[in-house]
């Protein structure tokens, strides 16, 4: 069965950096687009970024463009999110999500990792 | 960029039918597929409807989706409500450069 396990969340000061990782299993990782979606405490879902199966294409929400970088390692079945210049408003649970390629539909979600940006 | 607007909350009794709307602010609702996700407290979202009206395997046929071009909106209808349907529901769509979620609707089954 599909499993997505996020790691790397934690407490970071404003302006700091953090790298999230996601270990995928139960499907052919290299065949699928992958995404990061976040949810601030008590708030709704916000799409952050997605990456194509071969890493040739990436897309970002305006709120993180220029600060966050999505990447993947198909040999390690892993997805990453490098987050720089973090702000208080980036505080959220970050979900690693498999996309139902070629559709823009999120069919499997990890349990999420909490990122808290606070001084 | 477009927005998807949902009612903040809806409530209905067990056994009844409820419909949650999702209105697209600009661009045609029919131009890109709409998905619906259910999120129970403390859990990650799961898909209940994809591509406007398709149900993933395992989702009961009490859940249905539709789009209405005249109102530029999508709808999620849940019939025969059960207490286990109490959750937050989010619509989602996209265009050439963005993925957009609605703000979410809290469904209370009382």
GROMACS .gro file of C-alpha atoms in nm:
model
  229
    1UNK     CA    1   0.000   0.000   0.000
    2UNK     CA    2   0.106   0.359  -0.058
    3UNK     CA    3   0.299   0.510   0.231
    4UNK     CA    4   0.431   0.863   0.258
    5UNK     CA    5   0.630   0.952   0.567
    6UNK     CA    6   0.740   1.309   0.625
    7UNK     CA    7   1.025   1.419   0.849
    8UNK     CA    8   1.230   1.729   0.922
    9UNK     CA    9   0.973   1.954   1.082
   10UNK     CA   10   1.039   2.150   1.397
   11UNK     CA   11   1.083   2.492   1.553
   12UNK     CA   12   1.283   2.750   1.358
   13UNK     CA   13   1.337   3.123   1.402
   14UNK     CA   14   1.207   3.377   1.149
   15UNK     CA   15   1.454   3.408   0.864
   16UNK     CA   16   1.583   3.056   0.923
   17UNK     CA   17   1.585   2.749   0.703
   18UNK     CA   18   1.452   2.396   0.722
   19UNK     CA   19   1.454   2.095   0.488
   20UNK     CA   20   1.161   1.858   0.484
   21UNK     CA   21   1.190   1.503   0.354
   22UNK     CA   22   0.932   1.249   0.249
   23UNK     CA   23   1.000   0.877   0.213
   24UNK     CA   24   0.766   0.708  -0.033
   25UNK     CA   25   0.684   0.340  -0.071
   26UNK     CA   26   0.418   0.111  -0.213
   27UNK     CA   27   0.419   0.257  -0.566
   28UNK     CA   28   0.659   0.332  -0.850
   29UNK     CA   29   0.776   0.670  -0.724
   30UNK     CA   30   0.948   0.773  -1.046
   31UNK     CA   31   0.620   0.752  -1.241
   32UNK     CA   32   0.432   1.016  -1.047
   33UNK     CA   33   0.427   1.390  -0.989
   34UNK     CA   34   0.458   1.477  -0.620
   35UNK     CA   35   0.347   1.777  -0.420
   36UNK     CA   36   0.371   1.957  -0.087
   37UNK     CA   37   0.052   2.097   0.065
   38UNK     CA   38   0.034   2.279   0.397
   39UNK     CA   39  -0.227   2.358   0.658
   40UNK     CA   40  -0.181   2.633   0.916
   41UNK     CA   41  -0.320   2.554   1.262
   42UNK     CA   42  -0.700   2.567   1.251
   43UNK     CA   43  -0.696   2.680   0.886
   44UNK     CA   44  -0.762   2.533   0.545
   45UNK     CA   45  -0.542   2.359   0.291
   46UNK     CA   46  -0.289   2.554   0.084
   47UNK     CA   47  -0.101   2.405  -0.210
   48UNK     CA   48   0.271   2.485  -0.188
   49UNK     CA   49   0.450   2.320  -0.480
   50UNK     CA   50   0.464   2.024  -0.715
   51UNK     CA   51   0.735   1.854  -0.918
   52UNK     CA   52   0.715   1.637  -1.227
   53UNK     CA   53   0.817   1.272  -1.223
   54UNK     CA   54   1.158   1.342  -1.381
   55UNK     CA   55   1.215   1.673  -1.198
   56UNK     CA   56   1.200   1.859  -1.530
   57UNK     CA   57   0.912   2.080  -1.418
   58UNK     CA   58   0.834   2.250  -1.090
   59UNK     CA   59   0.561   2.489  -0.986
   60UNK     CA   60   0.517   2.702  -0.676
   61UNK     CA   61   0.249   2.903  -0.502
   62UNK     CA   62   0.315   3.276  -0.513
   63UNK     CA   63   0.342   3.280  -0.132
   64UNK     CA   64   0.659   3.065  -0.138
   65UNK     CA   65   0.810   3.140  -0.478
   66UNK     CA   66   1.177   3.235  -0.448
   67UNK     CA   67   1.201   3.103  -0.089
   68UNK     CA   68   1.113   2.732  -0.119
   69UNK     CA   69   1.263   2.469  -0.350
   70UNK     CA   70   1.108   2.132  -0.422
   71UNK     CA   71   1.325   1.842  -0.536
   72UNK     CA   72   1.322   1.464  -0.554
   73UNK     CA   73   1.558   1.168  -0.572
   74UNK     CA   74   1.394   0.886  -0.762
   75UNK     CA   75   1.674   0.645  -0.672
   76UNK     CA   76   1.591   0.697  -0.305
   77UNK     CA   77   1.213   0.726  -0.349
   78UNK     CA   78   1.231   1.058  -0.169
   79UNK     CA   79   1.078   1.404  -0.200
   80UNK     CA   80   1.222   1.717  -0.043
   81UNK     CA   81   1.127   2.075   0.036
   82UNK     CA   82   1.401   2.325   0.112
   83UNK     CA   83   1.249   2.620   0.296
   84UNK     CA   84   1.451   2.940   0.332
   85UNK     CA   85   1.372   3.286   0.469
   86UNK     CA   86   1.097   3.137   0.681
   87UNK     CA   87   0.821   3.361   0.815
   88UNK     CA   88   0.568   3.323   1.094
   89UNK     CA   89   0.299   3.270   0.831
   90UNK     CA   90   0.481   2.958   0.709
   91UNK     CA   91   0.385   2.785   1.036
   92UNK     CA   92   0.180   2.483   0.933
   93UNK     CA   93   0.158   2.109   0.901
   94UNK     CA   94   0.327   2.018   0.573
   95UNK     CA   95   0.188   1.718   0.386
   96UNK     CA   96   0.374   1.513   0.127
   97UNK     CA   97   0.120   1.417  -0.138
   98UNK     CA   98   0.120   1.185  -0.437
   99UNK     CA   99  -0.051   1.317  -0.746
  100UNK     CA  100  -0.268   1.105  -0.973
  101UNK     CA  101  -0.047   1.189  -1.271
  102UNK     CA  102  -0.127   1.322  -1.525
  103UNK     CA  103  -0.419   1.465  -1.331
  104UNK     CA  104  -0.392   1.759  -1.090
  105UNK     CA  105  -0.550   1.547  -0.820
  106UNK     CA  106  -0.397   1.451  -0.487
  107UNK     CA  107  -0.472   1.086  -0.424
  108UNK     CA  108  -0.249   0.986  -0.132
  109UNK     CA  109  -0.137   1.201   0.160
  110UNK     CA  110   0.121   1.153   0.433
  111UNK     CA  111   0.037   1.229   0.795
  112UNK     CA  112   0.224   1.556   0.786
  113UNK     CA  113   0.509   1.723   0.973
  114UNK     CA  114   0.468   2.039   1.177
  115UNK     CA  115   0.683   2.343   1.104
  116UNK     CA  116   0.670   2.623   1.359
  117UNK     CA  117   0.835   2.955   1.281
  118UNK     CA  118   0.872   3.160   1.597
  119UNK     CA  119   1.132   3.355   1.788
  120UNK     CA  120  -0.552   3.376  -0.996
  121UNK     CA  121  -0.899   3.249  -0.921
  122UNK     CA  122  -1.060   3.160  -0.588
  123UNK     CA  123  -1.296   2.884  -0.482
  124UNK     CA  124  -1.559   2.993  -0.230
  125UNK     CA  125  -1.733   2.746   0.000
  126UNK     CA  126  -1.981   2.801   0.282
  127UNK     CA  127  -1.804   2.805   0.617
  128UNK     CA  128  -2.033   2.546   0.771
  129UNK     CA  129  -2.341   2.336   0.708
  130UNK     CA  130  -2.540   2.110   0.936
  131UNK     CA  131  -2.801   1.843   0.883
  132UNK     CA  132  -2.957   1.548   1.059
  133UNK     CA  133  -2.862   1.184   1.014
  134UNK     CA  134  -3.036   1.023   0.719
  135UNK     CA  135  -3.089   1.353   0.539
  136UNK     CA  136  -2.914   1.494   0.232
  137UNK     CA  137  -2.673   1.788   0.231
  138UNK     CA  138  -2.512   1.977  -0.056
  139UNK     CA  139  -2.191   2.179  -0.027
  140UNK     CA  140  -2.119   2.437  -0.296
  141UNK     CA  141  -1.790   2.559  -0.437
  142UNK     CA  142  -1.800   2.870  -0.658
  143UNK     CA  143  -1.517   2.965  -0.891
  144UNK     CA  144  -1.444   3.339  -0.898
  145UNK     CA  145  -1.307   3.366  -1.251
  146UNK     CA  146  -1.267   3.133  -1.542
  147UNK     CA  147  -1.509   2.855  -1.619
  148UNK     CA  148  -1.575   2.586  -1.358
  149UNK     CA  149  -1.593   2.343  -1.649
  150UNK     CA  150  -1.248   2.426  -1.781
  151UNK     CA  151  -1.060   2.225  -1.517
  152UNK     CA  152  -1.166   1.929  -1.306
  153UNK     CA  153  -1.285   1.974  -0.949
  154UNK     CA  154  -1.193   1.739  -0.666
  155UNK     CA  155  -1.340   1.709  -0.317
  156UNK     CA  156  -1.149   1.602  -0.006
  157UNK     CA  157  -1.276   1.495   0.336
  158UNK     CA  158  -1.068   1.570   0.644
  159UNK     CA  159  -1.163   1.430   0.981
  160UNK     CA  160  -1.013   1.592   1.294
  161UNK     CA  161  -0.651   1.499   1.343
  162UNK     CA  162  -0.624   1.316   1.011
  163UNK     CA  163  -0.490   1.387   0.665
  164UNK     CA  164  -0.740   1.459   0.386
  165UNK     CA  165  -0.877   1.182   0.165
  166UNK     CA  166  -1.044   1.209  -0.173
  167UNK     CA  167  -1.419   1.157  -0.192
  168UNK     CA  168  -1.472   1.291  -0.548
  169UNK     CA  169  -1.225   1.347  -0.833
  170UNK     CA  170  -1.270   1.477  -1.188
  171UNK     CA  171  -1.599   1.651  -1.101
  172UNK     CA  172  -1.803   1.337  -1.032
  173UNK     CA  173  -1.584   1.028  -1.002
  174UNK     CA  174  -1.571   0.830  -0.677
  175UNK     CA  175  -1.252   0.653  -0.571
  176UNK     CA  176  -1.293   0.288  -0.484
  177UNK     CA  177  -1.410   0.252  -0.127
  178UNK     CA  178  -1.608   0.577  -0.120
  179UNK     CA  179  -1.978   0.498  -0.081
  180UNK     CA  180  -2.223   0.602  -0.351
  181UNK     CA  181  -2.388   0.831  -0.098
  182UNK     CA  182  -2.123   1.081  -0.213
  183UNK     CA  183  -2.174   1.248  -0.551
  184UNK     CA  184  -2.029   1.546  -0.732
  185UNK     CA  185  -2.150   1.776  -1.006
  186UNK     CA  186  -2.075   2.104  -1.178
  187UNK     CA  187  -2.311   2.379  -1.289
  188UNK     CA  188  -2.182   2.615  -1.554
  189UNK     CA  189  -2.471   2.858  -1.506
  190UNK     CA  190  -2.360   2.933  -1.149
  191UNK     CA  191  -1.994   2.856  -1.220
  192UNK     CA  192  -1.991   2.622  -0.926
  193UNK     CA  193  -1.933   2.265  -0.823
  194UNK     CA  194  -2.131   2.075  -0.564
  195UNK     CA  195  -2.073   1.782  -0.333
  196UNK     CA  196  -2.389   1.602  -0.228
  197UNK     CA  197  -2.397   1.352   0.057
  198UNK     CA  198  -2.717   1.153   0.097
  199UNK     CA  199  -2.824   0.929   0.385
  200UNK     CA  200  -2.602   1.126   0.622
  201UNK     CA  201  -2.417   0.933   0.890
  202UNK     CA  202  -2.247   1.069   1.197
  203UNK     CA  203  -1.916   0.947   1.051
  204UNK     CA  204  -1.957   1.198   0.766
  205UNK     CA  205  -1.897   1.481   1.012
  206UNK     CA  206  -1.576   1.640   0.886
  207UNK     CA  207  -1.427   1.931   0.693
  208UNK     CA  208  -1.471   1.918   0.316
  209UNK     CA  209  -1.249   2.101   0.067
  210UNK     CA  210  -1.296   2.153  -0.305
  211UNK     CA  211  -0.989   2.187  -0.526
  212UNK     CA  212  -0.923   2.285  -0.885
  213UNK     CA  213  -0.643   2.435  -1.092
  214UNK     CA  214  -0.546   2.637  -1.396
  215UNK     CA  215  -0.230   2.649  -1.605
  216UNK     CA  216  -0.016   2.785  -1.324
  217UNK     CA  217  -0.193   2.736  -0.994
  218UNK     CA  218  -0.362   2.481  -0.774
  219UNK     CA  219  -0.642   2.625  -0.562
  220UNK     CA  220  -0.832   2.490  -0.264
  221UNK     CA  221  -1.158   2.625  -0.134
  222UNK     CA  222  -1.160   2.751   0.222
  223UNK     CA  223  -1.332   2.439   0.351
  224UNK     CA  224  -1.678   2.361   0.485
  225UNK     CA  225  -1.737   2.213   0.828
  226UNK     CA  226  -2.017   1.956   0.809
  227UNK     CA  227  -2.197   1.887   1.135
  228UNK     CA  228  -2.428   1.588   1.150
  229UNK     CA  229  -2.658   1.629   1.446
   0.00000   0.00000   0.00000
